[in-house]
Amino acid sequence: MKEEIEQILAEVRDLKCKTEKDIEDARVRLLGKKGEITKLFEEFRTVAPELKKEFGQKLNVLKKEAVAKIEELKANVESSGASSADSFDATMPGDMMELGSRHPVSIARQQIVNIFRKFGYDVAEGPEVEDDYHVFEALNFPPNHPARDMQDTFFVSAGHPNPLLLRTHTSSVQVRAMEKMKLPIRVICPGRVFRNEAISARAHCIFHQVEGLYIDENVTFADLKQAILLFAREMFGPDTQIRMRPSYFPFTEPSAEVDVSCNICHGKGCNICKGTGWLEILGCGMVDPNVLEASGIDSKKYSGFAFGMGIERIAMLKWQVNDLRHYFENDMRFLKEFSSCVEV
Ligand code: DAH
């Protein structure tokens, strides 16, 4: 027995393992239920009493060294990274990166832009931080018009004759287009707008609009109506009807608000259209001669129409989203619902 203990001890001291599997095999061979050291402990019961002390001590040393050696080998393998390198299986399928999808507001914006591009409109953009002149004054807002009130507008620098502010609508880009572009003008202006509103299911302080402007000789209200009708049918389906209600905007005369026939109940009346069969989609009108003149366009020779719509609103109506806040919360469950939407 003595030789056996010494032989196994020498073996333990010399033990070399490269992988976790080698170490585990060695552990089972030495210390497992049927391991060599475990067997020696069983044999120890039959050792003569006068030899018990000597053999007992030797056996304990052997077991201690074996346990320590196994731990040491494990630590070495872990720190050298051999375990992961060794267990790396290059044939395993990789972790798939989750594919994102476009935000519904981006999808709707692109759809609107694409429809008007087909009608020959260019895309124009303007600054989000604008001045009072482009947002209000050049658009014929009388000095005390309520939309200039601090309640609606976020001012960047107040108290100046032409204060800087966050644009409250993309109609400001019409003004910049009229200043810059050669006539005739046919532009669509998508962009972000800001209003000092409490956030709710129907209102937000940041949202998106698309403004449209067409100026040429002999542009009439009939042209406006036809452009909106074609847009509505492309956006909401070929059977869509529109109706125009008289309205007021400082920058158009006459002005109208446009409703489309409800694409859910097809005019029968449902809770989306509140039983009316109609859904409001935009404001529009013939560009007021004062607005043309403010940007140096001869209002006797030229006329034009303009329209403006909220992108979130169009997207809500198209996809029956009942709360505006969904668009801003970036909840993956909501966003994923639009992953199969394609641009027209
Ligand atoms: N700017 C208006 C708004 O934010 C929308 C609008 C209405 C734009 C009529 C127009 C228009 O160009 O003709 O509510």
mmCIF file of C-alpha atoms and ligand atoms in Angstrom:
data_model
loop_
_atom_site.group_PDB
_atom_site.id
_atom_site.type_symbol
_atom_site.label_atom_id
_atom_site.label_comp_id
_atom_site.label_asym_id
_atom_site.label_seq_id
_atom_site.Cartn_x
_atom_site.Cartn_y
_atom_site.Cartn_z
ATOM 1 C CA MET A 1 0.000 0.000 0.000
ATOM 2 C CA LYS A 2 2.850 2.330 0.804
ATOM 3 C CA GLU A 3 4.273 2.058 -2.721
ATOM 4 C CA GLU A 4 0.874 2.587 -4.182
ATOM 5 C CA ILE A 5 0.393 5.830 -2.209
ATOM 6 C CA GLU A 6 3.797 7.089 -3.260
ATOM 7 C CA GLN A 7 3.252 6.190 -6.887
ATOM 8 C CA ILE A 8 -0.112 7.984 -7.029
ATOM 9 C CA LEU A 9 1.376 10.986 -5.207
ATOM 10 C CA ALA A 10 4.129 11.244 -7.810
ATOM 11 C CA GLU A 11 1.527 10.990 -10.510
ATOM 12 C CA VAL A 12 -0.542 13.775 -8.912
ATOM 13 C CA ARG A 13 2.467 16.068 -8.629
ATOM 14 C CA ASP A 14 3.276 15.482 -12.283
ATOM 15 C CA LEU A 15 -0.269 15.838 -13.523
ATOM 16 C CA LYS A 16 -0.702 18.063 -16.587
ATOM 17 C CA CYS A 17 -4.035 18.865 -18.225
ATOM 18 C CA LYS A 18 -4.851 21.143 -21.138
ATOM 19 C CA THR A 19 -8.615 21.259 -21.098
ATOM 20 C CA GLU A 20 -11.428 21.215 -18.612
ATOM 21 C CA LYS A 21 -12.348 17.780 -19.869
ATOM 22 C CA ASP A 22 -8.843 16.399 -19.111
ATOM 23 C CA ILE A 23 -9.074 17.809 -15.586
ATOM 24 C CA GLU A 24 -12.483 16.292 -14.992
ATOM 25 C CA ASP A 25 -11.239 12.911 -16.255
ATOM 26 C CA ALA A 26 -8.261 13.102 -13.880
ATOM 27 C CA ARG A 27 -10.522 14.064 -10.982
ATOM 28 C CA VAL A 28 -12.814 11.108 -11.610
ATOM 29 C CA ARG A 29 -9.828 8.724 -12.016
ATOM 30 C CA LEU A 30 -8.297 9.828 -8.710
ATOM 31 C CA LEU A 31 -11.099 11.074 -6.456
ATOM 32 C CA GLY A 32 -14.313 9.772 -8.011
ATOM 33 C CA LYS A 33 -16.461 7.110 -6.317
ATOM 34 C CA LYS A 34 -14.349 4.390 -7.838
ATOM 35 C CA GLY A 35 -11.216 6.524 -8.057
ATOM 36 C CA GLU A 36 -7.732 5.286 -7.111
ATOM 37 C CA ILE A 37 -7.481 7.402 -3.951
ATOM 38 C CA THR A 38 -11.036 6.553 -2.876
ATOM 39 C CA LYS A 39 -10.146 2.856 -3.235
ATOM 40 C CA LEU A 40 -7.057 3.320 -1.031
ATOM 41 C CA PHE A 41 -9.276 4.806 1.683
ATOM 42 C CA GLU A 42 -11.452 1.691 1.498
ATOM 43 C CA GLU A 43 -8.410 -0.551 1.746
ATOM 44 C CA PHE A 44 -7.194 1.511 4.707
ATOM 45 C CA ARG A 45 -9.942 -0.075 6.845
ATOM 46 C CA THR A 46 -8.142 -3.421 6.612
ATOM 47 C CA VAL A 47 -4.699 -2.044 7.504
ATOM 48 C CA ALA A 48 -3.136 -3.437 10.668
ATOM 49 C CA PRO A 49 -3.724 -1.127 13.687
ATOM 50 C CA GLU A 50 -0.004 -0.436 14.258
ATOM 51 C CA LEU A 51 0.346 0.845 10.669
ATOM 52 C CA LYS A 52 -2.836 2.940 10.704
ATOM 53 C CA LYS A 53 -1.185 6.130 11.923
ATOM 54 C CA GLU A 54 1.564 6.161 9.304
ATOM 55 C CA PHE A 55 -0.683 5.163 6.395
ATOM 56 C CA GLY A 56 -3.481 7.465 7.541
ATOM 57 C CA GLN A 57 -1.180 10.493 7.453
ATOM 58 C CA LYS A 58 0.197 9.554 4.030
ATOM 59 C CA LEU A 59 -3.271 9.010 2.639
ATOM 60 C CA ASN A 60 -4.479 12.384 3.936
ATOM 61 C CA VAL A 61 -1.513 14.147 2.353
ATOM 62 C CA LEU A 62 -2.223 12.394 -0.938
ATOM 63 C CA LYS A 63 -5.878 13.391 -0.948
ATOM 64 C CA LYS A 64 -5.140 16.993 -0.014
ATOM 65 C CA GLU A 65 -2.518 17.327 -2.726
ATOM 66 C CA ALA A 66 -4.793 15.740 -5.319
ATOM 67 C CA VAL A 67 -7.669 18.138 -4.484
ATOM 68 C CA ALA A 68 -5.302 21.156 -4.530
ATOM 69 C CA LYS A 69 -3.758 20.059 -7.829
ATOM 70 C CA ILE A 70 -7.154 19.716 -9.511
ATOM 71 C CA GLU A 71 -8.124 23.230 -8.315
ATOM 72 C CA GLU A 72 -4.843 24.649 -9.539
ATOM 73 C CA LEU A 73 -5.217 23.067 -12.953
ATOM 74 C CA LYS A 74 -8.786 24.399 -13.251
ATOM 75 C CA ALA A 75 -7.654 27.930 -12.403
ATOM 76 C CA ASN A 76 -4.876 27.747 -15.000
ATOM 77 C CA VAL A 77 -7.179 26.588 -17.767
ATOM 78 C CA GLU A 78 -9.747 29.295 -16.965
ATOM 79 C CA SER A 79 -7.211 32.102 -16.945
ATOM 80 C CA SER A 80 -5.568 30.991 -20.182
ATOM 81 C CA GLY A 81 -8.961 30.884 -21.896
ATOM 82 C CA ALA A 82 -8.200 27.387 -23.089
ATOM 83 C CA SER A 83 -11.608 26.146 -21.994
ATOM 84 C CA SER A 84 -13.572 28.500 -24.234
ATOM 85 C CA ALA A 85 -11.135 28.127 -27.111
ATOM 86 C CA ASP A 86 -11.380 24.411 -26.814
ATOM 87 C CA SER A 87 -15.143 24.278 -26.510
ATOM 88 C CA PHE A 88 -15.642 26.734 -29.386
ATOM 89 C CA ASP A 89 -17.726 25.074 -32.035
ATOM 90 C CA ALA A 90 -17.367 26.893 -35.332
ATOM 91 C CA THR A 91 -20.262 24.971 -36.838
ATOM 92 C CA MET A 92 -22.835 26.246 -34.297
ATOM 93 C CA PRO A 93 -25.370 28.690 -35.812
ATOM 94 C CA GLY A 94 -24.511 32.252 -34.706
ATOM 95 C CA ASP A 95 -26.693 34.579 -32.624
ATOM 96 C CA MET A 96 -28.895 36.455 -35.078
ATOM 97 C CA MET A 97 -28.766 40.240 -34.823
ATOM 98 C CA GLU A 98 -32.308 41.507 -34.516
ATOM 99 C CA LEU A 99 -33.211 43.561 -37.559
ATOM 100 C CA GLY A 100 -34.807 46.908 -36.857
ATOM 101 C CA SER A 101 -37.549 48.429 -38.961
ATOM 102 C CA ARG A 102 -38.466 51.945 -39.986
ATOM 103 C CA HIS A 103 -40.498 54.068 -37.613
ATOM 104 C CA PRO A 104 -44.164 54.430 -38.676
ATOM 105 C CA VAL A 105 -43.801 58.218 -38.872
ATOM 106 C CA SER A 106 -40.856 57.766 -41.261
ATOM 107 C CA ILE A 107 -42.851 55.271 -43.314
ATOM 108 C CA ALA A 108 -45.841 57.617 -43.555
ATOM 109 C CA ARG A 109 -43.620 60.598 -44.397
ATOM 110 C CA GLN A 110 -41.906 58.643 -47.143
ATOM 111 C CA GLN A 111 -45.236 57.495 -48.542
ATOM 112 C CA ILE A 112 -46.567 61.078 -48.642
ATOM 113 C CA VAL A 113 -43.373 62.376 -50.236
ATOM 114 C CA ASN A 114 -43.322 59.589 -52.816
ATOM 115 C CA ILE A 115 -46.916 60.284 -53.840
ATOM 116 C CA PHE A 116 -46.232 63.982 -54.414
ATOM 117 C CA ARG A 117 -42.941 63.219 -56.149
ATOM 118 C CA LYS A 118 -44.968 61.259 -58.687
ATOM 119 C CA PHE A 119 -47.020 64.437 -59.254
ATOM 120 C CA GLY A 120 -43.813 66.361 -59.980
ATOM 121 C CA TYR A 121 -43.193 68.028 -56.602
ATOM 122 C CA ASP A 122 -39.648 68.682 -55.333
ATOM 123 C CA VAL A 123 -38.719 68.264 -51.676
ATOM 124 C CA ALA A 124 -37.631 71.368 -49.742
ATOM 125 C CA GLU A 125 -36.488 71.705 -46.157
ATOM 126 C CA GLY A 126 -36.049 74.635 -43.802
ATOM 127 C CA PRO A 127 -34.684 75.283 -40.317
ATOM 128 C CA GLU A 128 -36.455 74.048 -37.192
ATOM 129 C CA VAL A 129 -35.249 77.084 -35.272
ATOM 130 C CA GLU A 130 -36.886 79.825 -37.307
ATOM 131 C CA ASP A 131 -37.630 83.501 -36.967
ATOM 132 C CA ASP A 132 -40.966 85.147 -36.401
ATOM 133 C CA TYR A 133 -40.889 86.573 -39.924
ATOM 134 C CA HIS A 134 -40.914 83.179 -41.696
ATOM 135 C CA VAL A 135 -43.288 81.453 -39.282
ATOM 136 C CA PHE A 136 -45.823 84.267 -38.862
ATOM 137 C CA GLU A 137 -45.247 87.632 -40.425
ATOM 138 C CA ALA A 138 -44.616 86.630 -44.055
ATOM 139 C CA LEU A 139 -47.610 84.288 -43.748
ATOM 140 C CA ASN A 140 -49.962 87.183 -43.070
ATOM 141 C CA PHE A 141 -50.500 86.578 -39.366
ATOM 142 C CA PRO A 142 -51.847 89.839 -37.951
ATOM 143 C CA PRO A 143 -49.656 91.101 -35.057
ATOM 144 C CA ASN A 144 -52.065 89.945 -32.353
ATOM 145 C CA HIS A 145 -53.002 86.584 -33.821
ATOM 146 C CA PRO A 146 -53.381 84.024 -30.990
ATOM 147 C CA ALA A 147 -50.910 81.577 -32.644
ATOM 148 C CA ARG A 148 -48.134 84.075 -31.840
ATOM 149 C CA ASP A 149 -49.064 83.788 -28.195
ATOM 150 C CA MET A 150 -46.462 82.312 -25.837
ATOM 151 C CA GLN A 151 -48.899 79.465 -25.149
ATOM 152 C CA ASP A 152 -48.382 77.909 -28.549
ATOM 153 C CA THR A 153 -44.868 78.896 -29.452
ATOM 154 C CA PHE A 154 -41.555 77.984 -27.877
ATOM 155 C CA PHE A 155 -39.463 81.125 -28.139
ATOM 156 C CA VAL A 156 -35.693 80.865 -28.287
ATOM 157 C CA SER A 157 -35.066 84.585 -27.975
ATOM 158 C CA ALA A 158 -38.031 86.709 -26.967
ATOM 159 C CA GLY A 159 -38.220 90.487 -26.792
ATOM 160 C CA HIS A 160 -36.515 90.962 -30.179
ATOM 161 C CA PRO A 161 -38.431 92.545 -33.099
ATOM 162 C CA ASN A 162 -37.903 89.308 -35.089
ATOM 163 C CA PRO A 163 -37.479 86.715 -32.315
ATOM 164 C CA LEU A 164 -36.091 83.237 -32.909
ATOM 165 C CA LEU A 165 -38.507 80.419 -32.142
ATOM 166 C CA LEU A 166 -39.118 76.727 -32.782
ATOM 167 C CA ARG A 167 -41.310 76.601 -35.866
ATOM 168 C CA THR A 168 -44.923 75.774 -35.061
ATOM 169 C CA HIS A 169 -45.665 74.613 -38.606
ATOM 170 C CA THR A 170 -43.816 73.761 -41.811
ATOM 171 C CA SER A 171 -45.624 76.595 -43.618
ATOM 172 C CA SER A 172 -42.437 78.585 -42.871
ATOM 173 C CA VAL A 173 -40.687 76.496 -45.534
ATOM 174 C CA GLN A 174 -43.200 77.793 -48.141
ATOM 175 C CA VAL A 175 -41.889 81.279 -47.465
ATOM 176 C CA ARG A 176 -38.269 80.167 -47.848
ATOM 177 C CA ALA A 177 -39.189 78.327 -51.080
ATOM 178 C CA MET A 178 -40.901 81.425 -52.487
ATOM 179 C CA GLU A 179 -37.846 83.527 -51.606
ATOM 180 C CA LYS A 180 -35.348 81.139 -53.152
ATOM 181 C CA MET A 181 -36.927 79.186 -55.982
ATOM 182 C CA LYS A 182 -37.730 80.211 -59.526
ATOM 183 C CA LEU A 183 -41.361 80.154 -60.630
ATOM 184 C CA PRO A 184 -43.269 77.970 -61.183
ATOM 185 C CA ILE A 185 -42.833 76.371 -57.729
ATOM 186 C CA ARG A 186 -44.068 72.916 -56.854
ATOM 187 C CA VAL A 187 -42.667 71.735 -53.519
ATOM 188 C CA ILE A 188 -43.414 69.464 -50.638
ATOM 189 C CA CYS A 189 -41.814 70.284 -47.267
ATOM 190 C CA PRO A 190 -41.712 67.535 -44.632
ATOM 191 C CA GLY A 191 -40.366 68.377 -41.197
ATOM 192 C CA ARG A 192 -40.601 68.489 -37.444
ATOM 193 C CA VAL A 193 -42.639 71.153 -35.674
ATOM 194 C CA PHE A 194 -42.999 72.235 -32.047
ATOM 195 C CA ARG A 195 -45.890 73.533 -30.011
ATOM 196 C CA ASN A 196 -46.238 74.335 -26.354
ATOM 197 C CA GLU A 197 -48.973 71.760 -25.757
ATOM 198 C CA ALA A 198 -49.640 69.352 -22.912
ATOM 199 C CA ILE A 199 -48.883 65.775 -24.032
ATOM 200 C CA SER A 200 -51.995 63.617 -24.423
ATOM 201 C CA ALA A 201 -53.426 60.910 -26.694
ATOM 202 C CA ARG A 202 -54.293 63.588 -29.259
ATOM 203 C CA ALA A 203 -51.576 66.238 -28.833
ATOM 204 C CA HIS A 204 -47.807 66.389 -28.432
ATOM 205 C CA CYS A 205 -45.274 69.181 -28.174
ATOM 206 C CA ILE A 206 -43.237 67.682 -31.040
ATOM 207 C CA PHE A 207 -44.777 66.293 -34.186
ATOM 208 C CA HIS A 208 -44.308 66.235 -37.949
ATOM 209 C CA GLN A 209 -46.003 67.964 -40.831
ATOM 210 C CA VAL A 210 -45.829 68.015 -44.591
ATOM 211 C CA GLU A 211 -46.477 71.306 -46.296
ATOM 212 C CA GLY A 212 -47.274 71.527 -50.000
ATOM 213 C CA LEU A 213 -47.069 74.575 -52.277
ATOM 214 C CA TYR A 214 -47.830 75.060 -55.946
ATOM 215 C CA ILE A 215 -47.478 78.474 -57.606
ATOM 216 C CA ASP A 216 -47.826 79.176 -61.303
ATOM 217 C CA GLU A 217 -49.946 81.239 -63.653
ATOM 218 C CA ASN A 218 -53.651 80.335 -63.561
ATOM 219 C CA VAL A 219 -53.565 77.893 -60.644
ATOM 220 C CA THR A 220 -57.142 77.478 -59.415
ATOM 221 C CA PHE A 221 -59.050 75.920 -56.549
ATOM 222 C CA ALA A 222 -60.015 73.091 -58.932
ATOM 223 C CA ASP A 223 -56.298 72.208 -59.230
ATOM 224 C CA LEU A 224 -56.041 72.128 -55.440
ATOM 225 C CA LYS A 225 -59.060 69.864 -55.146
ATOM 226 C CA GLN A 226 -57.743 67.484 -57.774
ATOM 227 C CA ALA A 227 -54.271 67.292 -56.174
ATOM 228 C CA ILE A 228 -55.778 66.480 -52.768
ATOM 229 C CA LEU A 229 -58.189 63.923 -54.213
ATOM 230 C CA LEU A 230 -55.380 62.107 -56.054
ATOM 231 C CA PHE A 231 -53.234 62.161 -52.919
ATOM 232 C CA ALA A 232 -56.058 60.810 -50.749
ATOM 233 C CA ARG A 233 -56.725 57.945 -53.155
ATOM 234 C CA GLU A 234 -53.054 56.989 -53.338
ATOM 235 C CA MET A 235 -52.725 57.134 -49.562
ATOM 236 C CA PHE A 236 -55.995 55.618 -48.356
ATOM 237 C CA GLY A 237 -57.188 53.546 -51.321
ATOM 238 C CA PRO A 238 -58.805 54.087 -54.743
ATOM 239 C CA ASP A 239 -62.390 54.335 -53.429
ATOM 240 C CA THR A 240 -61.582 57.199 -51.055
ATOM 241 C CA GLN A 241 -63.837 60.257 -51.309
ATOM 242 C CA ILE A 242 -62.930 63.732 -50.083
ATOM 243 C CA ARG A 243 -64.997 66.652 -48.890
ATOM 244 C CA MET A 244 -63.907 70.233 -48.299
ATOM 245 C CA ARG A 245 -65.234 72.401 -45.500
ATOM 246 C CA PRO A 246 -64.706 76.182 -45.481
ATOM 247 C CA SER A 247 -62.140 77.232 -42.886
ATOM 248 C CA TYR A 248 -59.765 80.040 -42.019
ATOM 249 C CA PHE A 249 -55.981 80.335 -42.158
ATOM 250 C CA PRO A 250 -54.252 83.725 -42.335
ATOM 251 C CA PHE A 251 -52.090 82.632 -45.275
ATOM 252 C CA THR A 252 -54.799 81.254 -47.590
ATOM 253 C CA GLU A 253 -57.953 82.756 -49.056
ATOM 254 C CA PRO A 254 -60.249 80.953 -49.458
ATOM 255 C CA SER A 255 -59.241 78.260 -46.954
ATOM 256 C CA ALA A 256 -60.620 74.786 -46.412
ATOM 257 C CA GLU A 257 -60.249 71.724 -44.275
ATOM 258 C CA VAL A 258 -60.329 68.383 -46.030
ATOM 259 C CA ASP A 259 -61.925 65.190 -44.781
ATOM 260 C CA VAL A 260 -61.535 61.728 -46.314
ATOM 261 C CA SER A 261 -64.227 59.082 -46.227
ATOM 262 C CA CYS A 262 -63.573 56.760 -43.283
ATOM 263 C CA ASN A 263 -61.483 53.848 -44.534
ATOM 264 C CA ILE A 264 -62.719 51.634 -41.688
ATOM 265 C CA CYS A 265 -66.495 51.805 -42.002
ATOM 266 C CA HIS A 266 -66.561 53.214 -45.566
ATOM 267 C CA GLY A 267 -68.908 55.982 -44.580
ATOM 268 C CA LYS A 268 -71.335 53.951 -42.448
ATOM 269 C CA GLY A 269 -70.116 55.502 -39.201
ATOM 270 C CA CYS A 270 -67.827 53.899 -36.592
ATOM 271 C CA ASN A 271 -66.005 54.941 -33.442
ATOM 272 C CA ILE A 272 -62.881 55.992 -35.366
ATOM 273 C CA CYS A 273 -64.849 58.558 -37.391
ATOM 274 C CA LYS A 274 -67.177 59.150 -34.424
ATOM 275 C CA GLY A 275 -70.159 58.052 -36.451
ATOM 276 C CA THR A 276 -69.705 60.740 -39.121
ATOM 277 C CA GLY A 277 -68.146 58.607 -41.873
ATOM 278 C CA TRP A 278 -65.438 61.302 -42.370
ATOM 279 C CA LEU A 279 -61.918 61.891 -41.022
ATOM 280 C CA GLU A 280 -60.131 65.242 -41.149
ATOM 281 C CA ILE A 281 -56.714 65.025 -42.822
ATOM 282 C CA LEU A 282 -55.448 68.486 -43.702
ATOM 283 C CA GLY A 283 -55.855 72.238 -44.082
ATOM 284 C CA CYS A 284 -55.438 74.007 -47.403
ATOM 285 C CA GLY A 285 -56.375 76.961 -49.550
ATOM 286 C CA MET A 286 -55.365 79.416 -52.243
ATOM 287 C CA VAL A 287 -52.230 81.299 -51.227
ATOM 288 C CA ASP A 288 -53.278 84.743 -50.000
ATOM 289 C CA PRO A 289 -52.051 87.511 -52.389
ATOM 290 C CA ASN A 290 -50.431 89.220 -49.356
ATOM 291 C CA VAL A 291 -48.259 86.124 -48.854
ATOM 292 C CA LEU A 292 -47.175 86.081 -52.501
ATOM 293 C CA GLU A 293 -46.365 89.791 -52.437
ATOM 294 C CA ALA A 294 -44.418 89.510 -49.134
ATOM 295 C CA SER A 295 -42.017 87.171 -50.937
ATOM 296 C CA GLY A 296 -41.811 89.331 -54.045
ATOM 297 C CA ILE A 297 -44.206 87.351 -56.279
ATOM 298 C CA ASP A 298 -46.562 89.322 -58.501
ATOM 299 C CA SER A 299 -50.012 88.277 -57.274
ATOM 300 C CA LYS A 300 -51.680 89.663 -60.419
ATOM 301 C CA LYS A 301 -49.734 87.272 -62.609
ATOM 302 C CA TYR A 302 -49.355 84.280 -60.333
ATOM 303 C CA SER A 303 -51.629 82.306 -58.069
ATOM 304 C CA GLY A 304 -51.113 79.176 -56.063
ATOM 305 C CA PHE A 305 -52.416 76.718 -53.554
ATOM 306 C CA ALA A 306 -50.950 75.381 -50.328
ATOM 307 C CA PHE A 307 -51.821 72.591 -47.951
ATOM 308 C CA GLY A 308 -50.490 71.226 -44.687
ATOM 309 C CA MET A 309 -51.002 67.920 -42.937
ATOM 310 C CA GLY A 310 -49.810 66.237 -39.747
ATOM 311 C CA ILE A 311 -47.835 63.072 -40.498
ATOM 312 C CA GLU A 312 -48.727 61.409 -37.190
ATOM 313 C CA ARG A 313 -52.387 62.061 -37.918
ATOM 314 C CA ILE A 314 -52.193 60.526 -41.395
ATOM 315 C CA ALA A 315 -50.368 57.517 -39.919
ATOM 316 C CA MET A 316 -52.965 57.196 -37.130
ATOM 317 C CA LEU A 317 -55.805 57.159 -39.626
ATOM 318 C CA LYS A 318 -54.061 54.801 -41.995
ATOM 319 C CA TRP A 319 -53.044 52.256 -39.349
ATOM 320 C CA GLN A 320 -55.705 52.950 -36.718
ATOM 321 C CA VAL A 321 -53.328 54.030 -33.970
ATOM 322 C CA ASN A 322 -55.442 55.448 -31.165
ATOM 323 C CA ASP A 323 -52.820 57.264 -29.092
ATOM 324 C CA LEU A 324 -50.251 59.738 -30.407
ATOM 325 C CA ARG A 325 -47.870 58.923 -27.565
ATOM 326 C CA HIS A 326 -47.138 55.480 -29.051
ATOM 327 C CA TYR A 327 -45.088 57.227 -31.723
ATOM 328 C CA PHE A 328 -42.676 58.687 -29.195
ATOM 329 C CA GLU A 329 -42.242 55.891 -26.686
ATOM 330 C CA ASN A 330 -40.271 53.502 -28.897
ATOM 331 C CA ASP A 331 -41.929 50.419 -27.460
ATOM 332 C CA MET A 332 -40.553 47.580 -29.589
ATOM 333 C CA ARG A 333 -43.903 45.768 -29.575
ATOM 334 C CA PHE A 334 -45.519 48.778 -31.255
ATOM 335 C CA LEU A 335 -42.675 49.472 -33.676
ATOM 336 C CA LYS A 336 -42.468 45.835 -34.807
ATOM 337 C CA GLU A 337 -46.050 45.981 -36.039
ATOM 338 C CA PHE A 338 -44.830 48.182 -38.892
ATOM 339 C CA SER A 339 -41.917 46.021 -39.967
ATOM 340 C CA SER A 340 -43.778 44.716 -43.003
ATOM 341 C CA CYS A 341 -45.076 48.109 -44.203
ATOM 342 C CA VAL A 342 -43.722 49.036 -47.595
ATOM 343 C CA GLU A 343 -43.396 52.411 -49.197
ATOM 344 C CA VAL A 344 -45.679 53.110 -52.141
HETATM 345 N N1 DAH B 1 -49.956 75.422 -41.090
HETATM 346 C C1 DAH B 1 -51.243 74.885 -40.763
HETATM 347 C C2 DAH B 1 -51.188 74.250 -39.366
HETATM 348 O O1 DAH B 1 -50.129 74.019 -38.866
HETATM 349 C C3 DAH B 1 -51.658 73.842 -41.747
HETATM 350 C C4 DAH B 1 -51.989 74.446 -43.058
HETATM 351 C C5 DAH B 1 -53.269 74.847 -43.334
HETATM 352 C C6 DAH B 1 -51.006 74.628 -44.029
HETATM 353 C C7 DAH B 1 -53.611 75.430 -44.534
HETATM 354 C C8 DAH B 1 -51.338 75.195 -45.250
HETATM 355 C C9 DAH B 1 -52.646 75.600 -45.484
HETATM 356 O O2 DAH B 1 -50.449 75.399 -46.216
HETATM 357 O O3 DAH B 1 -52.953 76.167 -46.674
HETATM 358 O O4 DAH B 1 -52.211 74.010 -38.799
#
